[in-house]
mmCIF file of C-alpha atoms in Angstrom:
data_model
loop_
_atom_site.group_PDB
_atom_site.id
_atom_site.type_symbol
_atom_site.label_atom_id
_atom_site.label_comp_id
_atom_site.label_asym_id
_atom_site.label_seq_id
_atom_site.Cartn_x
_atom_site.Cartn_y
_atom_site.Cartn_z
ATOM 1 C CA MET A 1 24.876 32.053 -104.174
ATOM 2 C CA THR A 2 26.275 28.527 -105.051
ATOM 3 C CA GLN A 3 25.043 25.199 -104.613
ATOM 4 C CA HIS A 4 27.949 23.285 -102.987
ATOM 5 C CA GLY A 5 26.919 19.802 -101.826
ATOM 6 C CA GLN A 6 23.530 19.765 -100.084
ATOM 7 C CA ALA A 7 23.639 23.371 -98.486
ATOM 8 C CA LEU A 8 23.328 26.488 -100.431
ATOM 9 C CA LEU A 9 26.342 28.800 -99.839
ATOM 10 C CA TYR A 10 26.235 32.637 -100.227
ATOM 11 C CA VAL A 11 29.108 34.842 -100.872
ATOM 12 C CA THR A 12 28.835 38.176 -98.899
ATOM 13 C CA HIS A 13 30.932 41.113 -98.004
ATOM 14 C CA ASP A 14 30.291 42.112 -94.358
ATOM 15 C CA ARG A 15 31.311 45.632 -93.167
ATOM 16 C CA ALA A 16 33.984 45.136 -90.344
ATOM 17 C CA GLY A 17 35.580 48.288 -89.134
ATOM 18 C CA THR A 18 36.568 50.206 -92.335
ATOM 19 C CA SER A 19 36.818 47.077 -94.361
ATOM 20 C CA ALA A 20 34.309 44.849 -96.076
ATOM 21 C CA VAL A 21 35.418 41.086 -95.506
ATOM 22 C CA ARG A 22 34.290 38.775 -97.767
ATOM 23 C CA SER A 23 32.841 35.179 -96.710
ATOM 24 C CA MET A 24 31.062 32.187 -98.035
ATOM 25 C CA GLY A 25 28.514 30.285 -96.024
ATOM 26 C CA THR A 26 24.776 30.643 -94.954
ATOM 27 C CA ALA A 27 22.844 33.877 -95.542
ATOM 28 C CA GLU A 28 21.911 34.279 -91.847
ATOM 29 C CA LEU A 29 24.096 34.149 -88.609
ATOM 30 C CA GLY A 30 21.663 35.040 -85.941
ATOM 31 C CA ALA A 31 19.143 32.221 -86.254
ATOM 32 C CA GLY A 32 19.445 28.347 -86.148
ATOM 33 C CA GLY A 33 22.240 27.822 -83.506
ATOM 34 C CA VAL A 34 25.703 29.104 -82.642
ATOM 35 C CA PRO A 35 27.627 29.936 -85.766
ATOM 36 C CA VAL A 36 30.725 28.101 -86.945
ATOM 37 C CA VAL A 37 33.298 30.480 -88.349
ATOM 38 C CA LEU A 38 36.230 29.248 -90.315
ATOM 39 C CA VAL A 39 39.626 30.668 -90.881
ATOM 40 C CA PRO A 40 41.957 29.345 -93.573
ATOM 41 C CA GLY A 41 45.617 28.745 -93.663
ATOM 42 C CA LEU A 42 47.817 30.796 -95.786
ATOM 43 C CA GLY A 43 44.673 32.806 -97.282
ATOM 44 C CA ALA A 44 43.542 30.093 -99.430
ATOM 45 C CA PRO A 45 39.749 29.297 -98.606
ATOM 46 C CA GLY A 46 39.015 27.004 -100.993
ATOM 47 C CA TYR A 47 39.928 23.665 -99.467
ATOM 48 C CA LEU A 48 37.654 24.278 -96.538
ATOM 49 C CA LEU A 49 34.633 24.548 -98.673
ATOM 50 C CA ARG A 50 33.660 20.824 -98.171
ATOM 51 C CA THR A 51 33.986 21.247 -94.421
ATOM 52 C CA LEU A 52 31.840 24.708 -94.496
ATOM 53 C CA GLU A 53 29.116 22.832 -96.362
ATOM 54 C CA ARG A 54 28.855 19.943 -94.021
ATOM 55 C CA CYS A 55 28.820 22.613 -91.073
ATOM 56 C CA ALA A 56 26.043 24.598 -92.934
ATOM 57 C CA ARG A 57 23.692 21.484 -93.071
ATOM 58 C CA SER A 58 23.468 21.631 -89.156
ATOM 59 C CA GLY A 59 23.597 25.635 -88.582
ATOM 60 C CA PRO A 60 24.974 29.038 -89.527
ATOM 61 C CA ALA A 61 28.446 28.909 -90.721
ATOM 62 C CA ARG A 62 30.865 31.162 -92.533
ATOM 63 C CA LEU A 63 34.338 30.821 -94.181
ATOM 64 C CA LEU A 64 36.210 34.105 -94.032
ATOM 65 C CA ASP A 65 38.375 34.878 -96.954
ATOM 66 C CA VAL A 66 41.294 36.766 -95.381
ATOM 67 C CA PRO A 67 43.156 38.432 -96.489
ATOM 68 C CA GLY A 68 41.265 38.254 -99.633
ATOM 69 C CA HIS A 69 43.842 37.374 -102.154
ATOM 70 C CA ARG A 70 41.120 36.606 -105.062
ATOM 71 C CA ASP A 71 38.402 38.920 -103.731
ATOM 72 C CA PRO A 72 37.560 41.403 -106.658
ATOM 73 C CA ALA A 73 37.239 44.203 -104.208
ATOM 74 C CA GLY A 74 40.599 43.763 -103.090
ATOM 75 C CA ARG A 75 42.560 42.556 -100.120
ATOM 76 C CA VAL A 76 41.336 43.529 -96.521
ATOM 77 C CA CYS A 77 44.318 43.593 -94.628
ATOM 78 C CA GLY A 78 48.070 42.678 -94.714
ATOM 79 C CA ASP A 79 49.429 39.002 -94.811
ATOM 80 C CA THR A 80 50.937 38.988 -91.338
ATOM 81 C CA LEU A 81 49.586 37.071 -88.403
ATOM 82 C CA GLY A 82 48.700 40.451 -86.440
ATOM 83 C CA ALA A 83 47.035 41.904 -89.474
ATOM 84 C CA LEU A 84 44.834 38.892 -89.991
ATOM 85 C CA ALA A 85 43.950 38.405 -86.311
ATOM 86 C CA ASP A 86 42.900 42.123 -85.992
ATOM 87 C CA THR A 87 40.644 41.889 -89.083
ATOM 88 C CA VAL A 88 39.186 38.621 -87.814
ATOM 89 C CA ALA A 89 38.552 40.226 -84.635
ATOM 90 C CA ARG A 90 36.747 43.214 -85.923
ATOM 91 C CA TRP A 91 34.559 40.910 -88.080
ATOM 92 C CA LEU A 92 33.801 39.017 -84.637
ATOM 93 C CA THR A 93 32.735 42.458 -83.282
ATOM 94 C CA ASP A 94 30.685 43.892 -85.979
ATOM 95 C CA VAL A 95 29.082 41.054 -87.863
ATOM 96 C CA PRO A 96 27.829 37.811 -86.058
ATOM 97 C CA GLY A 97 25.658 39.553 -83.390
ATOM 98 C CA GLY A 98 26.789 37.118 -80.763
ATOM 99 C CA PRO A 99 29.463 34.590 -79.632
ATOM 100 C CA VAL A 100 30.701 31.855 -82.321
ATOM 101 C CA VAL A 101 32.620 28.791 -82.490
ATOM 102 C CA LEU A 102 35.764 30.063 -84.275
ATOM 103 C CA ALA A 103 37.781 27.329 -85.862
ATOM 104 C CA GLY A 104 41.051 28.030 -87.707
ATOM 105 C CA HIS A 105 43.214 25.648 -89.765
ATOM 106 C CA SER A 106 47.019 25.650 -90.117
ATOM 107 C CA THR A 107 48.363 29.204 -90.017
ATOM 108 C CA GLY A 108 44.644 30.080 -89.777
ATOM 109 C CA ALA A 109 44.405 28.423 -86.244
ATOM 110 C CA GLN A 110 46.951 30.792 -85.182
ATOM 111 C CA VAL A 111 45.039 33.441 -86.430
ATOM 112 C CA ALA A 112 41.991 32.270 -84.743
ATOM 113 C CA LEU A 113 43.644 31.926 -81.664
ATOM 114 C CA HIS A 114 44.966 35.419 -81.354
ATOM 115 C CA ALA A 115 41.384 36.697 -82.542
ATOM 116 C CA ALA A 116 39.842 34.715 -79.533
ATOM 117 C CA VAL A 117 42.214 36.391 -77.354
ATOM 118 C CA LEU A 118 41.415 39.801 -78.776
ATOM 119 C CA ARG A 119 37.636 39.349 -78.392
ATOM 120 C CA PRO A 120 36.942 36.706 -75.760
ATOM 121 C CA GLY A 121 33.342 37.799 -75.254
ATOM 122 C CA ARG A 122 32.943 36.935 -78.988
ATOM 123 C CA VAL A 123 34.096 33.285 -78.894
ATOM 124 C CA ARG A 124 31.977 30.660 -77.128
ATOM 125 C CA ALA A 125 34.478 27.826 -78.097
ATOM 126 C CA LEU A 126 37.570 27.727 -80.268
ATOM 127 C CA VAL A 127 38.718 24.757 -82.434
ATOM 128 C CA LEU A 128 42.438 24.730 -83.587
ATOM 129 C CA MET A 129 42.795 22.283 -86.574
ATOM 130 C CA ALA A 130 46.439 21.316 -87.392
ATOM 131 C CA PRO A 131 47.784 24.383 -85.649
ATOM 132 C CA THR A 132 51.271 25.417 -86.607
ATOM 133 C CA PHE A 133 54.157 25.608 -85.831
ATOM 134 C CA PRO A 134 55.796 23.266 -83.216
ATOM 135 C CA PRO A 135 59.110 24.785 -82.040
ATOM 136 C CA ARG A 136 61.443 22.929 -84.293
ATOM 137 C CA LEU A 137 59.569 24.206 -87.405
ATOM 138 C CA ARG A 138 60.325 27.642 -86.554
ATOM 139 C CA ARG A 139 63.222 27.688 -88.812
ATOM 140 C CA PHE A 140 62.760 27.545 -92.553
ATOM 141 C CA GLY A 141 64.975 24.482 -93.294
ATOM 142 C CA PRO A 142 63.056 21.999 -90.968
ATOM 143 C CA LEU A 143 59.890 23.654 -92.154
ATOM 144 C CA LEU A 144 60.535 22.795 -95.800
ATOM 145 C CA GLY A 145 61.566 19.180 -94.989
ATOM 146 C CA ALA A 146 58.354 18.736 -93.047
ATOM 147 C CA ALA A 147 56.057 20.351 -95.845
ATOM 148 C CA PHE A 148 57.644 17.891 -98.167
ATOM 149 C CA HIS A 149 57.046 14.823 -96.092
ATOM 150 C CA THR A 150 53.319 15.957 -95.458
ATOM 151 C CA ALA A 151 52.788 16.853 -99.230
ATOM 152 C CA VAL A 152 53.397 13.055 -100.226
ATOM 153 C CA GLN A 153 50.508 12.306 -97.776
ATOM 154 C CA GLU A 154 48.045 14.611 -99.137
ATOM 155 C CA SER A 155 45.132 13.848 -101.534
ATOM 156 C CA PRO A 156 46.001 15.277 -104.960
ATOM 157 C CA GLY A 157 42.713 16.716 -104.933
ATOM 158 C CA VAL A 158 43.585 19.449 -102.673
ATOM 159 C CA VAL A 159 45.973 21.190 -105.272
ATOM 160 C CA PRO A 160 43.063 22.775 -107.294
ATOM 161 C CA ALA A 161 41.548 23.962 -104.269
ATOM 162 C CA VAL A 162 44.354 25.847 -103.013
ATOM 163 C CA LEU A 163 46.500 26.626 -106.199
ATOM 164 C CA PRO A 164 44.271 29.695 -107.441
ATOM 165 C CA SER A 165 44.851 31.464 -104.063
ATOM 166 C CA TYR A 166 48.422 30.792 -103.846
ATOM 167 C CA LEU A 167 49.045 31.919 -107.475
ATOM 168 C CA ALA A 168 47.068 35.208 -106.712
ATOM 169 C CA ALA A 169 49.006 35.792 -103.550
ATOM 170 C CA GLY A 170 52.298 35.338 -105.191
ATOM 171 C CA PRO A 171 55.568 33.919 -103.269
ATOM 172 C CA ARG A 172 56.176 37.045 -101.504
ATOM 173 C CA ARG A 173 52.954 37.130 -99.555
ATOM 174 C CA LEU A 174 52.892 33.520 -98.834
ATOM 175 C CA LEU A 175 56.424 33.830 -97.286
ATOM 176 C CA ALA A 176 55.566 36.917 -95.429
ATOM 177 C CA CYS A 177 52.464 34.968 -93.707
ATOM 178 C CA ALA A 178 54.534 31.750 -93.082
ATOM 179 C CA ARG A 179 57.432 33.844 -91.737
ATOM 180 C CA SER A 180 55.114 35.817 -89.089
ATOM 181 C CA SER A 181 53.561 32.398 -88.197
ATOM 182 C CA GLN A 182 56.862 30.869 -87.602
ATOM 183 C CA ALA A 183 57.794 33.818 -84.997
ATOM 184 C CA ASP A 184 54.517 33.014 -83.009
ATOM 185 C CA ALA A 185 54.515 30.694 -79.833
ATOM 186 C CA PRO A 186 50.680 29.528 -79.815
ATOM 187 C CA GLU A 187 51.565 27.465 -76.733
ATOM 188 C CA GLU A 188 52.350 30.518 -74.648
ATOM 189 C CA VAL A 189 49.030 32.477 -76.139
ATOM 190 C CA LEU A 190 46.748 29.528 -74.980
ATOM 191 C CA SER A 191 47.093 30.352 -71.460
ATOM 192 C CA ARG A 192 45.049 33.704 -72.166
ATOM 193 C CA VAL A 193 42.240 31.901 -73.859
ATOM 194 C CA THR A 194 39.107 31.614 -71.449
ATOM 195 C CA CYS A 195 36.797 29.597 -73.626
ATOM 196 C CA PRO A 196 36.748 25.846 -74.151
ATOM 197 C CA VAL A 197 39.464 24.630 -76.605
ATOM 198 C CA THR A 198 39.665 21.713 -79.074
ATOM 199 C CA VAL A 199 42.875 20.923 -80.773
ATOM 200 C CA VAL A 200 42.485 18.572 -83.833
ATOM 201 C CA GLY A 201 45.301 17.101 -85.819
ATOM 202 C CA ALA A 202 45.785 14.337 -88.412
ATOM 203 C CA GLU A 203 47.712 11.097 -87.768
ATOM 204 C CA HIS A 204 50.294 11.670 -90.960
ATOM 205 C CA ASP A 205 50.648 15.488 -90.352
ATOM 206 C CA VAL A 206 54.275 16.339 -89.965
ATOM 207 C CA LEU A 207 53.679 20.073 -90.058
ATOM 208 C CA SER A 208 51.350 19.593 -86.970
ATOM 209 C CA PRO A 209 52.021 16.187 -85.533
ATOM 210 C CA PRO A 210 49.840 14.379 -82.932
ATOM 211 C CA GLY A 211 52.251 15.006 -80.229
ATOM 212 C CA TRP A 212 52.227 18.690 -80.759
ATOM 213 C CA VAL A 213 48.371 18.769 -80.821
ATOM 214 C CA ARG A 214 48.107 16.819 -77.618
ATOM 215 C CA TYR A 215 50.716 19.205 -75.956
ATOM 216 C CA LEU A 216 48.645 22.214 -77.045
ATOM 217 C CA ALA A 217 45.580 20.926 -75.669
ATOM 218 C CA GLY A 218 47.127 20.444 -72.414
ATOM 219 C CA ARG A 219 48.406 24.029 -72.455
ATOM 220 C CA ALA A 220 44.574 25.233 -73.047
ATOM 221 C CA THR A 221 43.671 25.321 -69.230
ATOM 222 C CA ARG A 222 40.865 27.204 -67.767
ATOM 223 C CA GLY A 223 39.083 27.537 -64.399
ATOM 224 C CA LEU A 224 35.453 25.998 -64.369
ATOM 225 C CA ALA A 225 33.647 25.565 -61.079
ATOM 226 C CA GLY A 226 36.646 25.969 -59.041
ATOM 227 C CA ARG A 227 38.939 23.423 -60.999
ATOM 228 C CA ALA A 228 41.239 23.366 -63.795
ATOM 229 C CA THR A 229 39.937 22.052 -67.199
ATOM 230 C CA ARG A 230 42.241 21.078 -69.995
ATOM 231 C CA GLY A 231 41.694 21.577 -73.642
ATOM 232 C CA ARG A 232 40.469 18.497 -75.704
ATOM 233 C CA ALA A 233 42.698 16.837 -78.374
ATOM 234 C CA VAL A 234 41.306 14.794 -81.336
ATOM 235 C CA VAL A 235 43.478 13.033 -83.886
ATOM 236 C CA VAL A 236 41.725 12.097 -87.217
ATOM 237 C CA ARG A 237 42.671 10.255 -90.335
ATOM 238 C CA GLY A 238 44.851 12.280 -93.036
ATOM 239 C CA ALA A 239 47.481 14.640 -93.250
ATOM 240 C CA HIS A 240 47.778 18.388 -92.805
ATOM 241 C CA ALA A 241 44.581 19.134 -95.196
ATOM 242 C CA PHE A 242 42.447 16.725 -93.479
ATOM 243 C CA PRO A 243 39.486 19.105 -93.555
ATOM 244 C CA HIS A 244 39.390 18.755 -97.532
ATOM 245 C CA ARG A 245 39.883 14.981 -97.638
ATOM 246 C CA HIS A 246 37.830 14.042 -94.704
ATOM 247 C CA PRO A 247 35.230 16.869 -94.352
ATOM 248 C CA ASP A 248 32.443 14.926 -92.581
ATOM 249 C CA ALA A 249 34.880 13.945 -89.822
ATOM 250 C CA THR A 250 36.019 17.549 -89.349
ATOM 251 C CA ALA A 251 32.477 18.803 -89.307
ATOM 252 C CA GLU A 252 31.774 16.207 -86.723
ATOM 253 C CA VAL A 253 34.172 17.802 -84.395
ATOM 254 C CA LEU A 254 33.260 21.494 -85.138
ATOM 255 C CA ASN A 255 29.199 20.670 -84.633
ATOM 256 C CA GLY A 256 30.372 18.843 -81.571
ATOM 257 C CA ALA A 257 31.946 22.226 -80.318
ATOM 258 C CA ARG A 258 28.743 24.077 -81.499
ATOM 259 C CA TYR A 259 26.297 21.839 -79.480
ATOM 260 C CA ALA A 260 28.662 21.799 -76.565
ATOM 261 C CA SER A 261 28.629 25.271 -76.364
ATOM 262 C CA LEU A 262 24.696 25.845 -75.942
#
């Protein structure tokens, strides 16, 4: 248990299939409203702790540590998009006890998207934050350039939040995660999502630019009362790591999805 901001956050290991998945957040998931469940990008949960704490003030919330680069119990899965999505899908089946608001950031948004397709009955609303990668960034050269241009817009405070996980993972695992995410086409997967979708981006994010965010929201259509309903696009301040620098604005979107799903 740790005091982070105004909310008490607990570290737990929950059995999901044959694995014990580590997470941080509220102790209980079955009371106090619809849980918000966060999936980090590149397996580095630290930069989402501020947003987690803000969400935990309003109801149940968890941040999944997948694949678990720094988990003393060991990693729970591989580093590829498919392995991560399968693990999150098993967690959704075995742990919360009901539907959740599932939210992923960066490559974690892709993981959340695929998990929502695998377990549609366990996801009441889906929030994709800075989802990667638009088609032109699915090659490594352009991706490196975009990462540099985004990095200069970031708050220096995000570095200590992600660096320990990156060092524990090592370049080979980080590259495997990035490569598998580059091979994905989230715009095609969105047509298979049946719940409400919110896509959130930041005004200075080159990895997930506002135009890409709005395009994905437009791709997220679902039938409701005999008519097609499009996804919702939200653009906030900041760059790619906006949940770390602007946790209140991020939590406001997530809690909005929580309350709208009631």
